[in-house]
Tab-separated table of C-alpha atoms in Angstrom:
chain	number	residue	atom	x	y	z
A	1	MET	CA	-13.135	20.097	-17.459
A	2	PRO	CA	-12.950	17.623	-14.494
A	3	LEU	CA	-15.734	17.681	-11.913
A	4	CYS	CA	-13.283	18.863	-9.221
A	5	HIS	CA	-12.772	22.140	-11.135
A	6	TYR	CA	-16.524	22.766	-11.270
A	7	ARG	CA	-16.810	22.133	-7.540
A	8	LEU	CA	-13.994	24.556	-6.835
A	9	GLN	CA	-15.651	27.140	-9.074
A	10	GLY	CA	-18.907	26.682	-7.142
A	11	TYR	CA	-17.086	27.146	-3.818
A	12	VAL	CA	-15.380	30.344	-5.036
A	13	GLN	CA	-18.665	31.713	-6.503
A	14	ALA	CA	-20.566	31.001	-3.273
A	15	LEU	CA	-17.994	32.819	-1.196
A	16	ARG	CA	-18.012	35.822	-3.518
A	17	ARG	CA	-21.810	35.982	-3.527
A	18	CYS	CA	-21.665	36.237	0.230
A	19	GLY	CA	-19.024	38.937	0.113
A	20	ILE	CA	-16.300	36.644	1.481
A	21	MET	CA	-12.819	36.958	0.034
A	22	VAL	CA	-11.349	33.743	-1.328
A	23	ASP	CA	-8.180	32.859	0.633
A	24	PRO	CA	-6.113	30.342	-1.396
A	25	GLN	CA	-4.450	29.016	1.722
A	26	TYR	CA	-7.776	27.328	2.598
A	27	ILE	CA	-7.817	25.384	-0.697
A	28	ALA	CA	-5.811	22.228	-0.294
A	29	ARG	CA	-5.313	20.040	-3.344
A	30	GLY	CA	-4.613	16.338	-3.629
A	31	ASP	CA	-4.813	13.282	-5.839
A	32	PHE	CA	-8.029	11.786	-4.388
A	33	THR	CA	-6.256	9.276	-2.137
A	34	PHE	CA	-6.519	8.628	1.620
A	35	GLU	CA	-2.970	9.929	2.020
A	36	ALA	CA	-3.731	13.101	0.096
A	37	GLY	CA	-6.764	13.786	2.311
A	38	SER	CA	-4.668	13.264	5.422
A	39	LYS	CA	-1.902	15.532	4.145
A	40	ALA	CA	-4.393	18.237	3.069
A	41	MET	CA	-6.014	18.206	6.476
A	42	GLN	CA	-2.685	18.590	8.227
A	43	GLN	CA	-1.868	21.474	5.882
A	44	LEU	CA	-5.129	23.182	6.895
A	45	LEU	CA	-4.697	22.444	10.606
A	46	ASP	CA	-1.201	23.972	10.481
A	47	LEU	CA	-2.630	27.354	9.434
A	48	PRO	CA	-2.539	30.218	11.977
A	49	GLN	CA	-6.340	30.199	11.824
A	50	PRO	CA	-7.386	26.682	10.849
A	51	PRO	CA	-10.831	26.206	9.305
A	52	THR	CA	-13.799	25.158	11.438
A	53	ALA	CA	-15.241	23.051	8.614
A	54	VAL	CA	-13.936	21.314	5.519
A	55	PHE	CA	-15.344	19.558	2.517
A	56	CYS	CA	-13.590	17.015	0.316
A	57	HIS	CA	-14.041	16.081	-3.314
A	58	SER	CA	-14.111	12.360	-2.651
A	59	ASP	CA	-15.108	9.974	0.139
A	60	VAL	CA	-11.614	8.485	0.166
A	61	MET	CA	-10.017	11.878	0.709
A	62	ALA	CA	-12.633	12.652	3.369
A	63	LEU	CA	-11.665	9.480	5.256
A	64	GLY	CA	-7.991	10.566	5.173
A	65	ALA	CA	-8.950	14.043	6.416
A	66	LEU	CA	-11.124	12.633	9.220
A	67	SER	CA	-8.411	10.272	10.257
A	68	GLN	CA	-5.836	13.096	10.450
A	69	ALA	CA	-8.231	15.331	12.403
A	70	LYS	CA	-8.766	12.551	14.932
A	71	ARG	CA	-4.998	11.929	15.216
A	72	GLN	CA	-4.637	15.629	16.111
A	73	GLY	CA	-7.231	15.204	18.888
A	74	LEU	CA	-10.050	17.039	17.188
A	75	LYS	CA	-13.553	15.958	17.961
A	76	VAL	CA	-15.313	15.230	14.712
A	77	PRO	CA	-19.104	15.397	14.929
A	78	GLY	CA	-20.779	12.020	14.470
A	79	ARG	CA	-23.812	13.369	12.711
A	80	PRO	CA	-24.589	11.619	9.418
A	81	PHE	CA	-24.541	13.594	6.207
A	82	HIS	CA	-25.776	13.148	2.705
A	83	ASN	CA	-23.165	13.658	0.031
A	84	ARG	CA	-25.398	13.407	-3.003
A	85	PHE	CA	-27.124	16.238	-4.778
């Protein structure tokens, strides 16, 4: 099974452990490209209640998502993060 499926399973399990219902509209899929990240972010931002945080499977998708968020005028925190575990 591809790593992305394990990450999605982990996300779903974490929500369920916290008693949070999984809402499929907050799961945007893509093909790991910059464009897919941008498109996925726009899809999420178009929701009636857009998310206040997102995570991406790849750095390239994250760059696309960040770029789209900034194009929409969102202030993206500049704090560094560590994406290794």
